[in-house]
Coordinates of C-alpha atoms and ligand atoms in Angstrom, one line a residue:
X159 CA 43.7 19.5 10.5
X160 CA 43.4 16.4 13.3
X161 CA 39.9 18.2 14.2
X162 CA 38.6 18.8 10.8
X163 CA 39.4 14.8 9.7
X164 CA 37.7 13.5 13.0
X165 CA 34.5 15.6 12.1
X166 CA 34.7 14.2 8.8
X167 CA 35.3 10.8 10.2
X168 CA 32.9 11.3 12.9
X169 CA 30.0 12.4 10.0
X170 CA 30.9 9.5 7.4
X171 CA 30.5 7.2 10.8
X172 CA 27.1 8.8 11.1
X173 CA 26.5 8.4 7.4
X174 CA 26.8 5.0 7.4
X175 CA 24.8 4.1 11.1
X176 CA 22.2 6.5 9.5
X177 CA 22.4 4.6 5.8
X178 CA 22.4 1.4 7.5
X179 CA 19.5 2.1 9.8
X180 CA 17.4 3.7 6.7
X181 CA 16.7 1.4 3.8
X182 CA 14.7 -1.9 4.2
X183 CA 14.4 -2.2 0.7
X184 CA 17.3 -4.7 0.0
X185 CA 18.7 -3.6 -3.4
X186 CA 20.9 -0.2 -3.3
X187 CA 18.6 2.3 -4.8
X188 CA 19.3 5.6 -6.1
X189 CA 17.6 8.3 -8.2
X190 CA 16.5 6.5 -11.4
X191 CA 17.2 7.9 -14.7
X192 CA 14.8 8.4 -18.0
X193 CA 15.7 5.6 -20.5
X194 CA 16.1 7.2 -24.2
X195 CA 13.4 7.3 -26.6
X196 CA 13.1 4.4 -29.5
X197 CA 10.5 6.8 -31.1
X198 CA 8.5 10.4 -30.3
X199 CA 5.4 10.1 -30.6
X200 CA 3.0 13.4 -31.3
X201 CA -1.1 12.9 -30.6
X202 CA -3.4 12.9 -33.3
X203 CA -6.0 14.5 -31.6
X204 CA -8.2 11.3 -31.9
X205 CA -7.8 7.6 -29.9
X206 CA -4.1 6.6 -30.2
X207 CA -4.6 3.6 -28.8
X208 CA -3.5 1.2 -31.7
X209 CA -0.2 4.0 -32.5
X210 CA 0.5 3.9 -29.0
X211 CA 0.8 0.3 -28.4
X212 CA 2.3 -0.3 -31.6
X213 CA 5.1 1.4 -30.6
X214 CA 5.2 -0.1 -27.3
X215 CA 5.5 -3.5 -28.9
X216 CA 8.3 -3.2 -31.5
X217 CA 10.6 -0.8 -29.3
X218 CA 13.7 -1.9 -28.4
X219 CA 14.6 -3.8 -25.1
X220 CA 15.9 -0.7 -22.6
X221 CA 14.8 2.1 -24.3
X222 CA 10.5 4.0 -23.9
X223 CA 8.0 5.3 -26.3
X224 CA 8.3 9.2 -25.9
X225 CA 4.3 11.1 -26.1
X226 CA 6.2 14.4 -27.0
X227 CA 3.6 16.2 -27.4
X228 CA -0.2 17.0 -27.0
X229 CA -3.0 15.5 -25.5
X230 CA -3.2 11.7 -26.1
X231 CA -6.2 9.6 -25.8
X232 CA -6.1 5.8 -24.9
X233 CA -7.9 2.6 -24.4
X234 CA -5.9 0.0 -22.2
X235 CA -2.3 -0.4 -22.8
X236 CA 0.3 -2.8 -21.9
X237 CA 4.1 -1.9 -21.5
X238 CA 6.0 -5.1 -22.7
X239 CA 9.1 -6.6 -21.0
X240 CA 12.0 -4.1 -20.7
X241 CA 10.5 -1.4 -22.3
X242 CA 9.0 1.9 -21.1
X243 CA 6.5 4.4 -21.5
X244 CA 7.9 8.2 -21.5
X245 CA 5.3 11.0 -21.0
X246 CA 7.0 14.5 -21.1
X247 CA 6.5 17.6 -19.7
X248 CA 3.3 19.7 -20.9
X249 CA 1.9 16.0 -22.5
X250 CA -1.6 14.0 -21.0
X251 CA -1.9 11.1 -21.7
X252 CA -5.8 10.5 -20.9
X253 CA -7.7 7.3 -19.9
X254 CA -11.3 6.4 -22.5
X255 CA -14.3 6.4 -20.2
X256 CA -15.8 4.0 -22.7
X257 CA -16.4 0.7 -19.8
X258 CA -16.4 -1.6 -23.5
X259 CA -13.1 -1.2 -24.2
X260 CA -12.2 -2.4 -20.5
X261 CA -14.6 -5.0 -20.3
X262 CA -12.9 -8.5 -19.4
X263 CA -15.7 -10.1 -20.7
X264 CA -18.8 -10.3 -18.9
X265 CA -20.1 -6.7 -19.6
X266 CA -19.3 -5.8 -15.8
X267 CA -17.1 -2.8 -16.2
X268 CA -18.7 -0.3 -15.9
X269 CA -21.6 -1.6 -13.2
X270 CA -21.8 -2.6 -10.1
X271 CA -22.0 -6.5 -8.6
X272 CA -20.4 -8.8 -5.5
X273 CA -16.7 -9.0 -7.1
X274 CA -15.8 -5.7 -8.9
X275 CA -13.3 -7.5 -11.2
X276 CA -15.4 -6.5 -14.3
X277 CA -12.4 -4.5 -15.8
X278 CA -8.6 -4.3 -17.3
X279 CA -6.5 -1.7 -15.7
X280 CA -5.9 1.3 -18.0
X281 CA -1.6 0.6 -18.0
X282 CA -0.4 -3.1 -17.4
X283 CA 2.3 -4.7 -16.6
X284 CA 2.2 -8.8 -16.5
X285 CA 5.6 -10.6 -16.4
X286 CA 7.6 -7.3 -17.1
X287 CA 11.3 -7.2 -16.2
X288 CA 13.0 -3.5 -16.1
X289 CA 10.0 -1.5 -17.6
X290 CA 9.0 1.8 -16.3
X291 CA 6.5 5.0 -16.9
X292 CA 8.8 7.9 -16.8
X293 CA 8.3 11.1 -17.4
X294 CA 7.1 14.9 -16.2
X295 CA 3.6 14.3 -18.3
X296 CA 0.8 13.3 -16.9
X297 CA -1.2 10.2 -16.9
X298 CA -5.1 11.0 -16.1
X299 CA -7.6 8.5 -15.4
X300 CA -11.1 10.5 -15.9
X301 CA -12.6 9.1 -12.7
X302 CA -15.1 12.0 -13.2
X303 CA -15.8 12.3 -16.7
X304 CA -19.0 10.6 -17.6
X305 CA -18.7 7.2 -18.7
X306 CA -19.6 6.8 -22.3
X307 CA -22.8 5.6 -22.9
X308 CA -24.1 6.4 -19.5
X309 CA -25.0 9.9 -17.9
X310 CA -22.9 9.2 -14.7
X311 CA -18.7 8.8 -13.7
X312 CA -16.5 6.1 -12.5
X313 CA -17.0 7.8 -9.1
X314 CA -20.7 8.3 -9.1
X315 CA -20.3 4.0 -10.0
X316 CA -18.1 4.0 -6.4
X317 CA -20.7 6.1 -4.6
X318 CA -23.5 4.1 -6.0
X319 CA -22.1 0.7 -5.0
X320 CA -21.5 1.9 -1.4
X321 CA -25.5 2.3 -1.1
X322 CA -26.2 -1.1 -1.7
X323 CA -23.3 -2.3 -0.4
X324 CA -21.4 -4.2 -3.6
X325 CA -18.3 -3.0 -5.2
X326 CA -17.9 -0.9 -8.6
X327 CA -16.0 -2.2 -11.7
X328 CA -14.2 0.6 -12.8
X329 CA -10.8 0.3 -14.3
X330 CA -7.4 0.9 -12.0
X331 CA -5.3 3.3 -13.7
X332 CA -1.5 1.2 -13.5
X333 CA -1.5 -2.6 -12.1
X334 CA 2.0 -4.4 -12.7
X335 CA 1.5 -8.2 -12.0
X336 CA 4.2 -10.6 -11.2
X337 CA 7.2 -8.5 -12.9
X338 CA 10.7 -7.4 -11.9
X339 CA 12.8 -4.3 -11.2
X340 CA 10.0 -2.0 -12.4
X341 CA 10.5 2.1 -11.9
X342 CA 8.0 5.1 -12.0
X343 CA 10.0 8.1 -11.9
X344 CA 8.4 12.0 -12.0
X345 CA 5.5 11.1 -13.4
X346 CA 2.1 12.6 -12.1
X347 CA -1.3 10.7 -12.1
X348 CA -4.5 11.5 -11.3
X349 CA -8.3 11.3 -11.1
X350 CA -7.8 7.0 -11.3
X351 CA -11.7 5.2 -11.7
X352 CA -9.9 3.1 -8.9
X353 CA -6.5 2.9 -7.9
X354 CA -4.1 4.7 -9.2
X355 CA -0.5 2.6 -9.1
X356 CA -0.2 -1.2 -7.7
X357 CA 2.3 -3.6 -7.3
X358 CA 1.3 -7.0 -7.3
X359 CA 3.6 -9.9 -6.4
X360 CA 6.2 -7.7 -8.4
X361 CA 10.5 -7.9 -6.7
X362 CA 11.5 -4.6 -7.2
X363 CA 9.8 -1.8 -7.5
X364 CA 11.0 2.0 -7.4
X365 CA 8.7 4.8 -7.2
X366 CA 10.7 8.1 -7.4
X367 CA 9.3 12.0 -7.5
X368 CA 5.9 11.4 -8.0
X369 CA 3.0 13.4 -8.3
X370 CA -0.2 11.2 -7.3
X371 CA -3.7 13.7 -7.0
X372 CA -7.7 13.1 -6.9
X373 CA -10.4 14.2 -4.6
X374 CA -10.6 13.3 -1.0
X375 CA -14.1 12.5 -2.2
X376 CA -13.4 9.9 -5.0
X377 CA -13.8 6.9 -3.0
X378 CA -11.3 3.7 -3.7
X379 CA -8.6 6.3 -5.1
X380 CA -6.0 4.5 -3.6
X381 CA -2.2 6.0 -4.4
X382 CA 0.6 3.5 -4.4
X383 CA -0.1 -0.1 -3.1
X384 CA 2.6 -2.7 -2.9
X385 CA 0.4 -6.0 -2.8
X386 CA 2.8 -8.9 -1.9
X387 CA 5.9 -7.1 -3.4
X388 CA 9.5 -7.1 -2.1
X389 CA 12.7 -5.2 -2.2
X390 CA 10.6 -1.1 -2.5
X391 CA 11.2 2.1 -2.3
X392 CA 8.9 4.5 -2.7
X393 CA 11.0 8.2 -2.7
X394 CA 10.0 11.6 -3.0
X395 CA 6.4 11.6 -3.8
X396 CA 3.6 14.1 -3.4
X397 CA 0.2 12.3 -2.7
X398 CA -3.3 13.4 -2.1
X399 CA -6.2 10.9 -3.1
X400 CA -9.6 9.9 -1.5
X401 CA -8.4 6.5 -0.1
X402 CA -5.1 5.3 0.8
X403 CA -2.1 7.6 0.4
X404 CA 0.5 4.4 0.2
X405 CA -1.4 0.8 1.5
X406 CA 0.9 -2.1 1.9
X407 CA -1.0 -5.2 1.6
X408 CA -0.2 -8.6 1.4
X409 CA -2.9 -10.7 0.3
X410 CA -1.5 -13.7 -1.6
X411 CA 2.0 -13.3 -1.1
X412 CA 4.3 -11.7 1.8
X413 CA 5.6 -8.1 1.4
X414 CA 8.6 -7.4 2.6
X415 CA 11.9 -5.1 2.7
X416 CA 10.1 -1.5 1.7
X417 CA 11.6 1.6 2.0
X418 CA 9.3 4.6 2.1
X419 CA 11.6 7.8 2.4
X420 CA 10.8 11.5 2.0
X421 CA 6.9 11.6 1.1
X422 CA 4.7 14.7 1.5
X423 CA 0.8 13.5 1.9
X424 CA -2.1 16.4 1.6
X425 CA -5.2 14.6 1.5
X426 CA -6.4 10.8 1.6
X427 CA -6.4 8.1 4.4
X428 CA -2.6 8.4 5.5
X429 CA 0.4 6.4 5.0
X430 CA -1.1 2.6 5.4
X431 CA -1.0 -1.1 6.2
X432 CA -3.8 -3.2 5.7
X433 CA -5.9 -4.4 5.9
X434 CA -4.8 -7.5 4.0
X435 CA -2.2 -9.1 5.9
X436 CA -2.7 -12.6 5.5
X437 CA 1.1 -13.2 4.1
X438 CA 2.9 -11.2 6.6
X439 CA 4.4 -7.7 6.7
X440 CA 7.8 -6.9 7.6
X441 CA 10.4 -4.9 7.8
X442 CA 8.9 -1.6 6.5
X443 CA 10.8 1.6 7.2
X444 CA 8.7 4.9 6.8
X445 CA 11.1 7.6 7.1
X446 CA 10.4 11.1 6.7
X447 CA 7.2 11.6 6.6
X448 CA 5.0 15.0 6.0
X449 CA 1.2 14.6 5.8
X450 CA -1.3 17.3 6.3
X451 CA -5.0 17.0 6.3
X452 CA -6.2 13.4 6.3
X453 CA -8.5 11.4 7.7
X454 CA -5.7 9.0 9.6
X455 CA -2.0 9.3 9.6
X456 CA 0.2 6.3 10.9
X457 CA -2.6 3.7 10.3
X458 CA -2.1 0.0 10.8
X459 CA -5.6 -2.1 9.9
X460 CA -6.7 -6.1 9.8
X461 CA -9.3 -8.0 11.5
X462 CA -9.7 -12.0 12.1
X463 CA -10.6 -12.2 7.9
X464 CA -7.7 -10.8 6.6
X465 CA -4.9 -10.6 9.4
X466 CA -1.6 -11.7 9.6
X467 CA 1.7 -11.0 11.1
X468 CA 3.0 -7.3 10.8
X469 CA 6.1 -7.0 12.6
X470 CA 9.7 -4.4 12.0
X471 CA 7.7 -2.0 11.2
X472 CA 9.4 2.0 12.0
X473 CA 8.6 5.1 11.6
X474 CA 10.8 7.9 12.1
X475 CA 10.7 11.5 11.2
X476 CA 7.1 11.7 11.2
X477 CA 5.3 15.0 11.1
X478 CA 1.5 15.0 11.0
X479 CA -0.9 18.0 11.1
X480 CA -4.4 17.8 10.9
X481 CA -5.4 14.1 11.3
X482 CA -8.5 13.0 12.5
X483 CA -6.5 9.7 13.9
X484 CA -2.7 10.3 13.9
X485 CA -1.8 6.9 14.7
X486 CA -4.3 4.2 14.4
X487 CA -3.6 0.5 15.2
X488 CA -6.4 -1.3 14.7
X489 CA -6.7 -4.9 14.7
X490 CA -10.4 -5.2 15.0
X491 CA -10.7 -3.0 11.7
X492 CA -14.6 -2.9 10.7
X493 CA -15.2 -6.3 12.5
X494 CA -14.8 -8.4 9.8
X495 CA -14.6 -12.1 11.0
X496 CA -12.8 -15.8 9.9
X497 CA -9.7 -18.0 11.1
X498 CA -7.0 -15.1 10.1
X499 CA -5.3 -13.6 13.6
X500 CA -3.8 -10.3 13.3
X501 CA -0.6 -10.0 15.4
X502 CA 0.6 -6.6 15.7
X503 CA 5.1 -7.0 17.0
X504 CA 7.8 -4.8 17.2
X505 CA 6.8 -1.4 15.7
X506 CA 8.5 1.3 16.6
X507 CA 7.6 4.8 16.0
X508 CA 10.9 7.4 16.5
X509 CA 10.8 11.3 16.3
X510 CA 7.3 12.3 15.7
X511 CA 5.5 15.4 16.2
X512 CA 1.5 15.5 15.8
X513 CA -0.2 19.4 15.3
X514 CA -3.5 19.5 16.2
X515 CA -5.4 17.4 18.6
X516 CA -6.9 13.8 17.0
X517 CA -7.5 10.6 18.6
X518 CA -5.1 8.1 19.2
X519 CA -6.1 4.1 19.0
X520 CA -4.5 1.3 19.7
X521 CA -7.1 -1.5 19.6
X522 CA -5.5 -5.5 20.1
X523 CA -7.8 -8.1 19.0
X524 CA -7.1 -10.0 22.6
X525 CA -4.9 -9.3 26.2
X526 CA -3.2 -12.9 24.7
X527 CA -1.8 -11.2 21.5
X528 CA -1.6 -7.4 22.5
X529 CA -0.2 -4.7 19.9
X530 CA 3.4 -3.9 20.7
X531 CA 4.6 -0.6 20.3
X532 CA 7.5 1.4 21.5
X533 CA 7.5 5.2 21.2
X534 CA 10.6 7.5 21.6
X535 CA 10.6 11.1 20.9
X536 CA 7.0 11.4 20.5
X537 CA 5.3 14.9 20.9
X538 CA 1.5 15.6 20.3
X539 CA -0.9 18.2 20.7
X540 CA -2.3 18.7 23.9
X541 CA -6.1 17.4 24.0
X542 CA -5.5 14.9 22.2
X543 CA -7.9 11.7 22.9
X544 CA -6.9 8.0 23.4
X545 CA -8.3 4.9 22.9
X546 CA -6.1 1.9 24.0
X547 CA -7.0 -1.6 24.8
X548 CA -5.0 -4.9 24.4
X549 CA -1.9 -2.9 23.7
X550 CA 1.7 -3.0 25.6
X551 CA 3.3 0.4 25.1
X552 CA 6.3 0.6 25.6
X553 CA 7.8 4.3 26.4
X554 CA 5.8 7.5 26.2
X555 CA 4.5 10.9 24.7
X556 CA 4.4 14.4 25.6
X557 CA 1.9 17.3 25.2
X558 CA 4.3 19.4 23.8
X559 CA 4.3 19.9 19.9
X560 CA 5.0 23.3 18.4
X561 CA 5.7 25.5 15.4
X562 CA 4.8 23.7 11.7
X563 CA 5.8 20.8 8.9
X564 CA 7.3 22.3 6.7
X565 CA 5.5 21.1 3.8
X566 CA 2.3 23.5 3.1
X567 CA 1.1 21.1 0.5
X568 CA -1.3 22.6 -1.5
X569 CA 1.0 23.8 -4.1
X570 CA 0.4 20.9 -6.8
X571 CA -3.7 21.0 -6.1
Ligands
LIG802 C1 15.7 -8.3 -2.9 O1 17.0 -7.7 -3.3 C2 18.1 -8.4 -2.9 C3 19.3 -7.6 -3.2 O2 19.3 -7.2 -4.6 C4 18.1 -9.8 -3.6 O3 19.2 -10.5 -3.2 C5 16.8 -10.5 -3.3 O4 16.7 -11.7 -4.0 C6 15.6 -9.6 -3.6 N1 14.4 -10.3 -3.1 C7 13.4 -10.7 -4.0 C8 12.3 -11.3 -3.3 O5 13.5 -10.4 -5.2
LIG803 C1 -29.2 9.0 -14.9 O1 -30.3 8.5 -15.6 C2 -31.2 7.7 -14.8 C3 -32.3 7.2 -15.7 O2 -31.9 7.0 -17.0 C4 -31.8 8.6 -13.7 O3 -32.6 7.8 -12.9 C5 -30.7 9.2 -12.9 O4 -31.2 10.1 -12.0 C6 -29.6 9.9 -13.8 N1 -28.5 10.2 -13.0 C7 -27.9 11.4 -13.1 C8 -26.7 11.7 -12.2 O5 -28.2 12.3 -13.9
LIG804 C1 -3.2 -9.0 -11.5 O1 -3.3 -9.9 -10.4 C2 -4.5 -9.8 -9.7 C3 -4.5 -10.7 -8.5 O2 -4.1 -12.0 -8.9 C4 -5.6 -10.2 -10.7 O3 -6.9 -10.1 -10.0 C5 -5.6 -9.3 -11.9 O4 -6.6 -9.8 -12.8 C6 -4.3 -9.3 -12.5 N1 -4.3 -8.2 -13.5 C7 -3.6 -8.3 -14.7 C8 -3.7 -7.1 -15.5 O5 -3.0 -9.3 -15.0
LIG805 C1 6.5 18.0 -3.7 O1 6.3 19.2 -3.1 C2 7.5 19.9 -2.7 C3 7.0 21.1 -1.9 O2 6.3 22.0 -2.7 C4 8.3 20.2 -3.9 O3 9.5 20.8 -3.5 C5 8.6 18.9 -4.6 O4 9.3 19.3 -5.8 C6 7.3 18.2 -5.0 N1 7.7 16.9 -5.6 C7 6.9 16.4 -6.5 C8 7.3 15.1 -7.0 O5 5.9 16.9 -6.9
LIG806 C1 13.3 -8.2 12.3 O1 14.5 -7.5 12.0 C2 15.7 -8.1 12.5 C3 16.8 -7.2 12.2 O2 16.7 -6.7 10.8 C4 15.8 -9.5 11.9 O3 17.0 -10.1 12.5 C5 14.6 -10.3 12.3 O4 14.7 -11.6 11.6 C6 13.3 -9.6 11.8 N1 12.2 -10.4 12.3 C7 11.2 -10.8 11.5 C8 10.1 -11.6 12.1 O5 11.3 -10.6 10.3
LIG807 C1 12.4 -4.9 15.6 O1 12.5 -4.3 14.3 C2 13.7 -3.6 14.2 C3 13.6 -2.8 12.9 O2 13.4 -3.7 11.8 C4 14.9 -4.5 14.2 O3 16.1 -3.8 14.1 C5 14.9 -5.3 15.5 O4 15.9 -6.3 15.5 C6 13.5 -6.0 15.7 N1 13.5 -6.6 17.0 C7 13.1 -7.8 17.2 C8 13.1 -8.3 18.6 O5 12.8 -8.5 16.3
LIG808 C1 -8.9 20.6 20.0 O1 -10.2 20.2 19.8 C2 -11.2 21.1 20.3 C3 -12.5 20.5 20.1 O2 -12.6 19.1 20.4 C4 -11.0 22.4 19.5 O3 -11.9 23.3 20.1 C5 -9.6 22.9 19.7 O4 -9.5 24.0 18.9 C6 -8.6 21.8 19.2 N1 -7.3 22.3 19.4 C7 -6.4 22.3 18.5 C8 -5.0 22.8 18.9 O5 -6.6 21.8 17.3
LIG809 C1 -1.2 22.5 5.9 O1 -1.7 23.0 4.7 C2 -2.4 24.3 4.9 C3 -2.9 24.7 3.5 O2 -3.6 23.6 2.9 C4 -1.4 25.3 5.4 O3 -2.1 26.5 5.6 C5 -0.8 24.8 6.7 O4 0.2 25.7 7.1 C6 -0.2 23.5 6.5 N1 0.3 23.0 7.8 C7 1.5 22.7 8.1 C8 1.8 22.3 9.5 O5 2.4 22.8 7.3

């Protein structure tokens, strides 16, 4: 009896150390649940664009427009103020490749120039307070379906602009601008023109059991960036894209207090920072962590342009396997130059275990401001390369990972 309340004791003390050490996101999250329907709507096979945001528009604060069932098709939508959009099961909802209807003006979308700001996102948010995209549907963006009037896809555009070294205008499939406690909860997107889900200057965002997927090859594919956005948590997602898995930035406005718990990547640039850091990064937790098969895994990125402070920054209960870079700390990222000085502080990365040999950098900009790093519990595969320069590490790693992740990760391709 004594023994059995001491264990209990002992494991509600752990709870709580354990609770207390986990979430950075300040607000007490848990598992988010669907809003009810205001109406059902069914597709008409043809553009339900005008029924869709009808609907949106005069539903009632706190409750989503349901697509119940069939394949929808859509120009660009916006999700008002406290209401949400509610995809179910077995339902698309799919993106118009017509660039016209996402033009913002100056018949960019859809080409390529300097800016790439030629288009509306497909979904908007602007000034939203406790709206969401819920839902086990799915959300498609077309990246590679042939624009209309042209004989080539969003991605081609991408691939094309790389050659001559501008950007594309293609459409991001969700951007949420300046709103509050917004949730995405089961949903599953994929094959964005662009990104697929951002977060700009947005307090409180949840992202919860969701299923991001486009080619490794679909350049710009980002999956879930938080862009000056505080108090996240990004929970239980499944990601493989062609750019970013998660990229923190924080170009106009700090980020700050992000949770990112229990994530399976297969596919994409890893779990990232950078490389807009201008504002400041801090305290990020990345906790439990599966990725297999991309090009980097723990990646932190700036340069003199777009660099910043990034500091409190963990990682713990990591498991990478097949990375070309496992951990990359770069603040000399593609030597971009201005006034901006990266400063890499207090990261920590706890209980990690790397299968298969990659290279490891940790690249300071100067011996003045080296990256600092502590590692504990660290084990990698042995051959493994290093690069290292400007960097105090503190602690160690051993040439002694075994056995597998868990997570096979191919399931949802
Ligand atoms: C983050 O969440 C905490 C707790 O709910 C709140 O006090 C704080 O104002 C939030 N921060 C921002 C920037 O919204
Ligand atoms: C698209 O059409 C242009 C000319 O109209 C042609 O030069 C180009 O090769 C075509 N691209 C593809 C992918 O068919
Ligand atoms: C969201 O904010 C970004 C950055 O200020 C801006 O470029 C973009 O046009 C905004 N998008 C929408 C849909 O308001
Ligand atoms: C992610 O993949 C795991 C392993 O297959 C599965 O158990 C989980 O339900 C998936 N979650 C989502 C949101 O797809
Ligand atoms: C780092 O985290 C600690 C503990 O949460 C906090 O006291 C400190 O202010 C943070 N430092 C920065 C620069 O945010
Ligand atoms: C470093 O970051 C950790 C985690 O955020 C925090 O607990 C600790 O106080 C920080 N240390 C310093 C010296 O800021
Ligand atoms: C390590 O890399 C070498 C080639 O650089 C390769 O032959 C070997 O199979 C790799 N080992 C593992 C465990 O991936
Ligand atoms: C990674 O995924 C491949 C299939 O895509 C699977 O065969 C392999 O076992 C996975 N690795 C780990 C460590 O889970």
């Amino acid at each position: 009896m004594q023994l059995q309340s001491l264990s209990f004791l002992a494991t509600v003390t752990v709870f709580i150390l354990v609770h207390h050490v986990t979430a950075r996101d300040l607000r007490h999250v848990t598992e988010p649940k669907t809003p009810q329907a205001c109406v059902s709507l069914k597709s008409s096979g043809k553009d339900d664009t005008v029924a869709i945001q009808k609907a949106l528009d005069s539903c009632t604060h706190g409750k989503a427009v349901a697509l119940s069932s069939g394949i929808f098709y859509s120009g660009p939508l916006t999700i008002p103020s406290g209401v949400s959009l509610l995809v179910e099961q077995g339902v698309t909802l799919k993106a118009s490749t017509d660039p016209k209807l996402y033009d913002l003006g100056g018949n960019k979308c859809g080409t390529i120039d300097e800016l790439g700001l030629g288009c509306k996102p497909f979904i908007k948010m602007h000034g939203a307070k406790g709206s969401g995209i819920y839902g086990k549907g799915t959300i498609d963006g077309r990246g590679g379906t042939k624009m209309v009037g042209s004989n080539i896809t969003w991605w081609h555009l991408a691939r094309n602009a790389v050659v001559v070294r501008q950007l594309q205008n293609n459409p991001r499939l969700i951007q949420i601008n300046n709103s509050m406690d917004i949730t995405i909860y089961q949903i599953t997107l994929t094959n964005s023109p662009f990104y697929h889900l951002v977060a700009h200057e947005t307090n409180g965002f949840t992202v919860w059991g969701i299923k991001i997927i486009a080619p490794f090859s679909a350049l710009n594919t980002d999956g879930i960036d938080p862009v000056g956005t505080q108090n996240v948590t990004i929970a239980h997602c499944n990601i493989s894209t062609g750019d970013d898995d998660i990229g923190i930035k924080a170009l106009t406005a700090p980020t700050r207090h992000v949770s990112v718990l229990n994530n399976h990547f297969y596919g994409g640039v890893g779990m990232s920072i950078g490389s807009e850091t201008n504002h400041g990064v801090r305290d990020v937790l990345v906790s439990g962590l599966t990725i297999n098969s991309t090009h980097n895994g723990l990646f932190i990125k700036s340069n003199t342009l777009r660099g910043g402070l990034v500091t409190n920054i963990t990682y713990e209960n990591i498991c990478v396997h097949n990375a070309g870079s496992p951990v990359q700390i770069d603040s000399n990222y593609y030597h971009y130059h201005g006034n901006n000085t990266p400063s890499f502080r207090n990261i920590t990365i706890r209980n990690l275990k790397v299968l298969g040999n990659g290279t490891y950098i940790f690249h300071g900009l100067s011996a003045s401001d080296p990256i600092q790093v502590t590692l504990e519990d660290v084990h990698i595969t042995k051959g493994s390369k290093f690069s290292i320069r400007n960097s105090n590490i503190k602690g160690t790693w051993n040439e002694d990972a075994r056995g597998s992740c868990a997570f096979a990760g191919n399931e949802a391709v």
